Amino acid sequence: MKIALQGLLPEELAALCRETGQPAFRAKQLWHWLQVQGVSDWGQMGNLPGAWKQRLAATHTPAAAVLAADSRDAGGTRKWLARLDDGETVETVLIPARDWTTVCLSTQVGCKMGCVFCASGQCGFARNLSAGEMVAQVHLVAAVAGRRPDNVVYMGMGEPFDNYAEVLKSIRLLNHPDGLKIGARRITISTSGVIPGIERLADEGLQVELSVSLHAPNSKLRRSLMPIENKYPLADLLAACREYTVKTKRFVTFEYTLIDGVNDSTGLAEELAGHLRKFSCRVNLIPLSPVEEYAGRAPKREAIESFQRVLAGRGVSVTLRDSKGQGVNAACGQLRRRTLS
Ligand code: SAH
Ligand code: SF4
């Protein structure tokens, strides 16, 4: 498989130039085409020598993620299937809002975590994405949508902390002052609760937002939804999150996907509030998006509101993801499943 050029930092492009006998300014030119112009076609890089491009093309690609399929929901959320160099496909989502746009990236082809309600979790794991394949997804969206995205969320297919180094590198590239310049505060990583990843992130000194998928306030229920509970139990996870908030002075957002009759009772809301009071955090409630692989449904509106009221009444800051936000999750593995079947 060819190396994704969008995954190379300026110093790595400079080294590539040295190795291939080119002056240093070529690295700057190449970076500009890739990260500023968002070009994915050698032919458009007019100021680079043809012979050099040909030589690089044997081992490297500027087209690490290309458009394979397109869909759009009523709220304006667009989902793309991006084809990678080896033919694997992942989902990339664009969520437009009035004043900004958000891209939802995939970090792996499939996912090992096997959450029962998630299409990505149910279709197995193929491989990790490289940093370049993640950055290329943002450029793909920017090119198709005709504008640079404002926010990036790592909430597509895959568990970001199961691919930690490449995810972090992609953040440094997206955040780079000479590139897309996506502010760290506008980048969110969502994890199903990989504790070592949370601990490492706390030490990075990055201003990125951290979301942790809880979906249940006790181990027994969580285990029935998320196999990761067997490895990283809830009590340890909450302790790691608390530690993160203390160390970084940042809050954590807990994602809670509401499933009718499974995790949506007011008793469970009280149990959840019990854990989260006096904790620098907020809860984001997400009504389940139906997936073929799982029989669950979203609760009725009243149940969602009761759950929300209990949390708010106990002093927990809580938001309900709107229909556009739901589109993000609806994307998690589903477009890929539909297209492959
Ligand atoms: N693997 C990471 C990030 C990708 S999933 C994680 O699990 O956090 C992003 C979010 O979508 C997670 O909170 C996940 O639980 C949620 N999700 C997955 N499938 C869903 C579905 N069918 N309906 C609603 N939310 C879902
Ligand atoms: Fe993986 Fe997240 Fe889906 Fe769970 S919800 S299977 S961790 S992508």
PDB file of N, CA, C and O in Angstrom, residues 31-81:
ATOM      1  N   TRP A  31       3.838  20.453   0.377  1.00  0.00           N
ATOM      2  CA  TRP A  31       2.961  20.680   1.546  1.00  0.00           C
ATOM      3  C   TRP A  31       1.816  21.620   1.165  1.00  0.00           C
ATOM      4  O   TRP A  31       0.658  21.401   1.504  1.00  0.00           O
ATOM      5  N   HIS A  32       2.161  22.686   0.448  1.00  0.00           N
ATOM      6  CA  HIS A  32       1.147  23.675   0.068  1.00  0.00           C
ATOM      7  C   HIS A  32       0.033  23.028  -0.779  1.00  0.00           C
ATOM      8  O   HIS A  32      -1.152  23.254  -0.545  1.00  0.00           O
ATOM      9  N   TRP A  33       0.449  22.227  -1.766  1.00  0.00           N
ATOM     10  CA  TRP A  33      -0.563  21.554  -2.593  1.00  0.00           C
ATOM     11  C   TRP A  33      -1.450  20.652  -1.750  1.00  0.00           C
ATOM     12  O   TRP A  33      -2.677  20.636  -1.906  1.00  0.00           O
ATOM     13  N   LEU A  34      -0.821  19.907  -0.857  1.00  0.00           N
ATOM     14  CA  LEU A  34      -1.563  18.902  -0.099  1.00  0.00           C
ATOM     15  C   LEU A  34      -2.430  19.515   0.987  1.00  0.00           C
ATOM     16  O   LEU A  34      -3.622  19.219   1.097  1.00  0.00           O
ATOM     17  N   GLN A  35      -1.815  20.383   1.811  1.00  0.00           N
ATOM     18  CA  GLN A  35      -2.499  20.813   3.038  1.00  0.00           C
ATOM     19  C   GLN A  35      -3.194  22.162   2.913  1.00  0.00           C
ATOM     20  O   GLN A  35      -4.093  22.449   3.700  1.00  0.00           O
ATOM     21  N   VAL A  36      -2.780  22.983   1.973  1.00  0.00           N
ATOM     22  CA  VAL A  36      -3.442  24.286   1.825  1.00  0.00           C
ATOM     23  C   VAL A  36      -4.440  24.228   0.663  1.00  0.00           C
ATOM     24  O   VAL A  36      -5.610  24.565   0.807  1.00  0.00           O
ATOM     25  N   GLN A  37      -3.970  23.745  -0.489  1.00  0.00           N
ATOM     26  CA  GLN A  37      -4.865  23.653  -1.651  1.00  0.00           C
ATOM     27  C   GLN A  37      -5.756  22.413  -1.588  1.00  0.00           C
ATOM     28  O   GLN A  37      -6.759  22.330  -2.294  1.00  0.00           O
ATOM     29  N   GLY A  38      -5.372  21.425  -0.811  1.00  0.00           N
ATOM     30  CA  GLY A  38      -6.181  20.201  -0.710  1.00  0.00           C
ATOM     31  C   GLY A  38      -6.211  19.397  -1.998  1.00  0.00           C
ATOM     32  O   GLY A  38      -7.183  18.699  -2.283  1.00  0.00           O
ATOM     33  N   VAL A  39      -5.141  19.482  -2.761  1.00  0.00           N
ATOM     34  CA  VAL A  39      -5.092  18.801  -4.058  1.00  0.00           C
ATOM     35  C   VAL A  39      -4.785  17.315  -3.872  1.00  0.00           C
ATOM     36  O   VAL A  39      -3.947  16.942  -3.052  1.00  0.00           O
ATOM     37  N   SER A  40      -5.490  16.470  -4.613  1.00  0.00           N
ATOM     38  CA  SER A  40      -5.251  15.032  -4.474  1.00  0.00           C
ATOM     39  C   SER A  40      -4.812  14.404  -5.804  1.00  0.00           C
ATOM     40  O   SER A  40      -4.829  13.190  -5.966  1.00  0.00           O
ATOM     41  N   ASP A  41      -4.434  15.276  -6.728  1.00  0.00           N
ATOM     42  CA  ASP A  41      -4.098  14.810  -8.076  1.00  0.00           C
ATOM     43  C   ASP A  41      -2.707  15.345  -8.447  1.00  0.00           C
ATOM     44  O   ASP A  41      -2.484  16.561  -8.432  1.00  0.00           O
ATOM     45  N   TRP A  42      -1.792  14.424  -8.770  1.00  0.00           N
ATOM     46  CA  TRP A  42      -0.437  14.859  -9.147  1.00  0.00           C
ATOM     47  C   TRP A  42      -0.477  15.894 -10.273  1.00  0.00           C
ATOM     48  O   TRP A  42       0.299  16.836 -10.312  1.00  0.00           O
ATOM     49  N   GLY A  43      -1.420  15.693 -11.202  1.00  0.00           N
ATOM     50  CA  GLY A  43      -1.501  16.538 -12.389  1.00  0.00           C
ATOM     51  C   GLY A  43      -1.697  18.012 -12.064  1.00  0.00           C
ATOM     52  O   GLY A  43      -1.304  18.895 -12.831  1.00  0.00           O
ATOM     53  N   GLN A  44      -2.326  18.288 -10.914  1.00  0.00           N
ATOM     54  CA  GLN A  44      -2.598  19.681 -10.547  1.00  0.00           C
ATOM     55  C   GLN A  44      -1.394  20.372  -9.905  1.00  0.00           C
ATOM     56  O   GLN A  44      -1.397  21.591  -9.746  1.00  0.00           O
ATOM     57  N   MET A  45      -0.390  19.576  -9.540  1.00  0.00           N
ATOM     58  CA  MET A  45       0.764  20.176  -8.845  1.00  0.00           C
ATOM     59  C   MET A  45       1.754  20.677  -9.887  1.00  0.00           C
ATOM     60  O   MET A  45       2.842  20.124 -10.084  1.00  0.00           O
ATOM     61  N   GLY A  46       1.334  21.770 -10.542  1.00  0.00           N
ATOM     62  CA  GLY A  46       2.024  22.239 -11.738  1.00  0.00           C
ATOM     63  C   GLY A  46       3.484  22.628 -11.562  1.00  0.00           C
ATOM     64  O   GLY A  46       4.270  22.518 -12.494  1.00  0.00           O
ATOM     65  N   ASN A  47       3.869  23.093 -10.369  1.00  0.00           N
ATOM     66  CA  ASN A  47       5.248  23.586 -10.217  1.00  0.00           C
ATOM     67  C   ASN A  47       6.240  22.509  -9.762  1.00  0.00           C
ATOM     68  O   ASN A  47       7.378  22.810  -9.451  1.00  0.00           O
ATOM     69  N   LEU A  48       5.811  21.260  -9.719  1.00  0.00           N
ATOM     70  CA  LEU A  48       6.733  20.191  -9.306  1.00  0.00           C
ATOM     71  C   LEU A  48       7.243  19.438 -10.534  1.00  0.00           C
ATOM     72  O   LEU A  48       6.474  19.185 -11.467  1.00  0.00           O
ATOM     73  N   PRO A  49       8.530  19.071 -10.548  1.00  0.00           N
ATOM     74  CA  PRO A  49       9.083  18.373 -11.711  1.00  0.00           C
ATOM     75  C   PRO A  49       8.380  17.030 -11.960  1.00  0.00           C
ATOM     76  O   PRO A  49       8.158  16.255 -11.017  1.00  0.00           O
ATOM     77  N   GLY A  50       8.041  16.792 -13.215  1.00  0.00           N
ATOM     78  CA  GLY A  50       7.308  15.578 -13.577  1.00  0.00           C
ATOM     79  C   GLY A  50       8.037  14.303 -13.182  1.00  0.00           C
ATOM     80  O   GLY A  50       7.421  13.356 -12.667  1.00  0.00           O
ATOM     81  N   ALA A  51       9.345  14.295 -13.389  1.00  0.00           N
ATOM     82  CA  ALA A  51      10.102  13.060 -13.101  1.00  0.00           C
ATOM     83  C   ALA A  51      10.067  12.752 -11.609  1.00  0.00           C
ATOM     84  O   ALA A  51       9.985  11.596 -11.189  1.00  0.00           O
ATOM     85  N   TRP A  52      10.115  13.807 -10.800  1.00  0.00           N
ATOM     86  CA  TRP A  52      10.082  13.620  -9.337  1.00  0.00           C
ATOM     87  C   TRP A  52       8.709  13.086  -8.905  1.00  0.00           C
ATOM     88  O   TRP A  52       8.604  12.149  -8.111  1.00  0.00           O
ATOM     89  N   LYS A  53       7.666  13.680  -9.481  1.00  0.00           N
ATOM     90  CA  LYS A  53       6.318  13.212  -9.139  1.00  0.00           C
ATOM     91  C   LYS A  53       6.167  11.736  -9.486  1.00  0.00           C
ATOM     92  O   LYS A  53       5.608  10.955  -8.725  1.00  0.00           O
ATOM     93  N   GLN A  54       6.721  11.381 -10.658  1.00  0.00           N
ATOM     94  CA  GLN A  54       6.624   9.986 -11.084  1.00  0.00           C
ATOM     95  C   GLN A  54       7.344   9.061 -10.114  1.00  0.00           C
ATOM     96  O   GLN A  54       6.830   7.995  -9.748  1.00  0.00           O
ATOM     97  N   ARG A  55       8.492   9.510  -9.668  1.00  0.00           N
ATOM     98  CA  ARG A  55       9.269   8.705  -8.729  1.00  0.00           C
ATOM     99  C   ARG A  55       8.513   8.546  -7.405  1.00  0.00           C
ATOM    100  O   ARG A  55       8.390   7.454  -6.859  1.00  0.00           O
ATOM    101  N   LEU A  56       7.979   9.658  -6.894  1.00  0.00           N
ATOM    102  CA  LEU A  56       7.230   9.598  -5.628  1.00  0.00           C
ATOM    103  C   LEU A  56       5.978   8.734  -5.760  1.00  0.00           C
ATOM    104  O   LEU A  56       5.593   8.015  -4.838  1.00  0.00           O
ATOM    105  N   ALA A  57       5.363   8.822  -6.929  1.00  0.00           N
ATOM    106  CA  ALA A  57       4.082   8.120  -7.120  1.00  0.00           C
ATOM    107  C   ALA A  57       4.229   6.602  -6.991  1.00  0.00           C
ATOM    108  O   ALA A  57       3.244   5.899  -6.755  1.00  0.00           O
ATOM    109  N   ALA A  58       5.448   6.105  -7.108  1.00  0.00           N
ATOM    110  CA  ALA A  58       5.647   4.664  -6.963  1.00  0.00           C
ATOM    111  C   ALA A  58       5.435   4.217  -5.523  1.00  0.00           C
ATOM    112  O   ALA A  58       5.047   3.070  -5.263  1.00  0.00           O
ATOM    113  N   THR A  59       5.666   5.123  -4.579  1.00  0.00           N
ATOM    114  CA  THR A  59       5.597   4.737  -3.159  1.00  0.00           C
ATOM    115  C   THR A  59       4.596   5.560  -2.351  1.00  0.00           C
ATOM    116  O   THR A  59       4.192   5.155  -1.258  1.00  0.00           O
ATOM    117  N   HIS A  60       4.197   6.710  -2.879  1.00  0.00           N
ATOM    118  CA  HIS A  60       3.351   7.636  -2.119  1.00  0.00           C
ATOM    119  C   HIS A  60       2.118   8.016  -2.929  1.00  0.00           C
ATOM    120  O   HIS A  60       2.153   8.005  -4.159  1.00  0.00           O
ATOM    121  N   THR A  61       1.040   8.382  -2.207  1.00  0.00           N
ATOM    122  CA  THR A  61      -0.146   8.838  -2.929  1.00  0.00           C
ATOM    123  C   THR A  61      -0.719  10.117  -2.326  1.00  0.00           C
ATOM    124  O   THR A  61      -0.768  10.260  -1.101  1.00  0.00           O
ATOM    125  N   PRO A  62      -1.154  11.069  -3.183  1.00  0.00           N
ATOM    126  CA  PRO A  62      -1.870  12.240  -2.684  1.00  0.00           C
ATOM    127  C   PRO A  62      -3.383  11.977  -2.636  1.00  0.00           C
ATOM    128  O   PRO A  62      -4.152  12.846  -2.238  1.00  0.00           O
ATOM    129  N   ALA A  63      -3.801  10.794  -3.059  1.00  0.00           N
ATOM    130  CA  ALA A  63      -5.234  10.463  -3.125  1.00  0.00           C
ATOM    131  C   ALA A  63      -5.536   9.314  -2.166  1.00  0.00           C
ATOM    132  O   ALA A  63      -5.998   8.255  -2.547  1.00  0.00           O
ATOM    133  N   ALA A  64      -5.260   9.571  -0.877  1.00  0.00           N
ATOM    134  CA  ALA A  64      -5.396   8.504   0.120  1.00  0.00           C
ATOM    135  C   ALA A  64      -6.847   8.192   0.456  1.00  0.00           C
ATOM    136  O   ALA A  64      -7.156   7.125   0.969  1.00  0.00           O
ATOM    137  N   ALA A  65      -7.743   9.145   0.198  1.00  0.00           N
ATOM    138  CA  ALA A  65      -9.174   8.929   0.452  1.00  0.00           C
ATOM    139  C   ALA A  65      -9.939   9.576  -0.699  1.00  0.00           C
ATOM    140  O   ALA A  65      -9.920  10.795  -0.838  1.00  0.00           O
ATOM    141  N   VAL A  66     -10.570   8.757  -1.535  1.00  0.00           N
ATOM    142  CA  VAL A  66     -11.319   9.317  -2.662  1.00  0.00           C
ATOM    143  C   VAL A  66     -12.798   8.964  -2.540  1.00  0.00           C
ATOM    144  O   VAL A  66     -13.164   7.978  -1.888  1.00  0.00           O
ATOM    145  N   LEU A  67     -13.624   9.778  -3.145  1.00  0.00           N
ATOM    146  CA  LEU A  67     -15.065   9.619  -3.014  1.00  0.00           C
ATOM    147  C   LEU A  67     -15.544   8.327  -3.683  1.00  0.00           C
ATOM    148  O   LEU A  67     -15.266   8.078  -4.847  1.00  0.00           O
ATOM    149  N   ALA A  68     -16.281   7.499  -2.908  1.00  0.00           N
ATOM    150  CA  ALA A  68     -16.782   6.244  -3.472  1.00  0.00           C
ATOM    151  C   ALA A  68     -18.315   6.212  -3.505  1.00  0.00           C
ATOM    152  O   ALA A  68     -18.900   5.575  -4.366  1.00  0.00           O
ATOM    153  N   ALA A  69     -18.957   6.885  -2.551  1.00  0.00           N
ATOM    154  CA  ALA A  69     -20.423   6.941  -2.553  1.00  0.00           C
ATOM    155  C   ALA A  69     -20.847   8.132  -1.711  1.00  0.00           C
ATOM    156  O   ALA A  69     -20.093   8.598  -0.861  1.00  0.00           O
ATOM    157  N   ASP A  70     -22.056   8.579  -1.933  1.00  0.00           N
ATOM    158  CA  ASP A  70     -22.531   9.838  -1.391  1.00  0.00           C
ATOM    159  C   ASP A  70     -23.971   9.644  -0.921  1.00  0.00           C
ATOM    160  O   ASP A  70     -24.745   9.011  -1.620  1.00  0.00           O
ATOM    161  N   SER A  71     -24.326  10.162   0.258  1.00  0.00           N
ATOM    162  CA  SER A  71     -25.754  10.179   0.603  1.00  0.00           C
ATOM    163  C   SER A  71     -26.029  11.400   1.458  1.00  0.00           C
ATOM    164  O   SER A  71     -25.113  11.987   2.038  1.00  0.00           O
ATOM    165  N   ARG A  72     -27.286  11.756   1.563  1.00  0.00           N
ATOM    166  CA  ARG A  72     -27.640  13.000   2.247  1.00  0.00           C
ATOM    167  C   ARG A  72     -28.942  12.766   2.997  1.00  0.00           C
ATOM    168  O   ARG A  72     -29.854  12.138   2.459  1.00  0.00           O
ATOM    169  N   ASP A  73     -29.024  13.218   4.264  1.00  0.00           N
ATOM    170  CA  ASP A  73     -30.298  13.043   4.966  1.00  0.00           C
ATOM    171  C   ASP A  73     -31.084  14.360   4.978  1.00  0.00           C
ATOM    172  O   ASP A  73     -30.604  15.391   4.512  1.00  0.00           O
ATOM    173  N   ALA A  74     -32.292  14.288   5.531  1.00  0.00           N
ATOM    174  CA  ALA A  74     -33.196  15.433   5.459  1.00  0.00           C
ATOM    175  C   ALA A  74     -32.612  16.669   6.143  1.00  0.00           C
ATOM    176  O   ALA A  74     -32.861  17.788   5.730  1.00  0.00           O
ATOM    177  N   GLY A  75     -31.812  16.460   7.185  1.00  0.00           N
ATOM    178  CA  GLY A  75     -31.249  17.589   7.926  1.00  0.00           C
ATOM    179  C   GLY A  75     -30.058  18.226   7.236  1.00  0.00           C
ATOM    180  O   GLY A  75     -29.462  19.144   7.766  1.00  0.00           O
ATOM    181  N   GLY A  76     -29.668  17.700   6.078  1.00  0.00           N
ATOM    182  CA  GLY A  76     -28.537  18.273   5.351  1.00  0.00           C
ATOM    183  C   GLY A  76     -27.213  17.581   5.656  1.00  0.00           C
ATOM    184  O   GLY A  76     -26.180  17.934   5.106  1.00  0.00           O
ATOM    185  N   THR A  77     -27.245  16.595   6.568  1.00  0.00           N
ATOM    186  CA  THR A  77     -26.014  15.857   6.869  1.00  0.00           C
ATOM    187  C   THR A  77     -25.639  15.005   5.656  1.00  0.00           C
ATOM    188  O   THR A  77     -26.478  14.303   5.099  1.00  0.00           O
ATOM    189  N   ARG A  78     -24.385  15.118   5.270  1.00  0.00           N
ATOM    190  CA  ARG A  78     -23.932  14.337   4.114  1.00  0.00           C
ATOM    191  C   ARG A  78     -22.953  13.278   4.578  1.00  0.00           C
ATOM    192  O   ARG A  78     -22.085  13.541   5.396  1.00  0.00           O
ATOM    193  N   LYS A  79     -23.121  12.100   4.044  1.00  0.00           N
ATOM    194  CA  LYS A  79     -22.220  10.996   4.387  1.00  0.00           C
ATOM    195  C   LYS A  79     -21.542  10.521   3.122  1.00  0.00           C
ATOM    196  O   LYS A  79     -22.201  10.313   2.108  1.00  0.00           O
ATOM    197  N   TRP A  80     -20.247  10.385   3.237  1.00  0.00           N
ATOM    198  CA  TRP A  80     -19.496   9.874   2.103  1.00  0.00           C
ATOM    199  C   TRP A  80     -18.820   8.582   2.467  1.00  0.00           C
ATOM    200  O   TRP A  80     -18.385   8.402   3.609  1.00  0.00           O
ATOM    201  N   LEU A  81     -18.734   7.742   1.493  1.00  0.00           N
ATOM    202  CA  LEU A  81     -17.893   6.582   1.645  1.00  0.00           C
ATOM    203  C   LEU A  81     -16.585   6.949   0.966  1.00  0.00           C
ATOM    204  O   LEU A  81     -16.575   7.332  -0.206  1.00  0.00           O
TER     205      LEU A  81
END
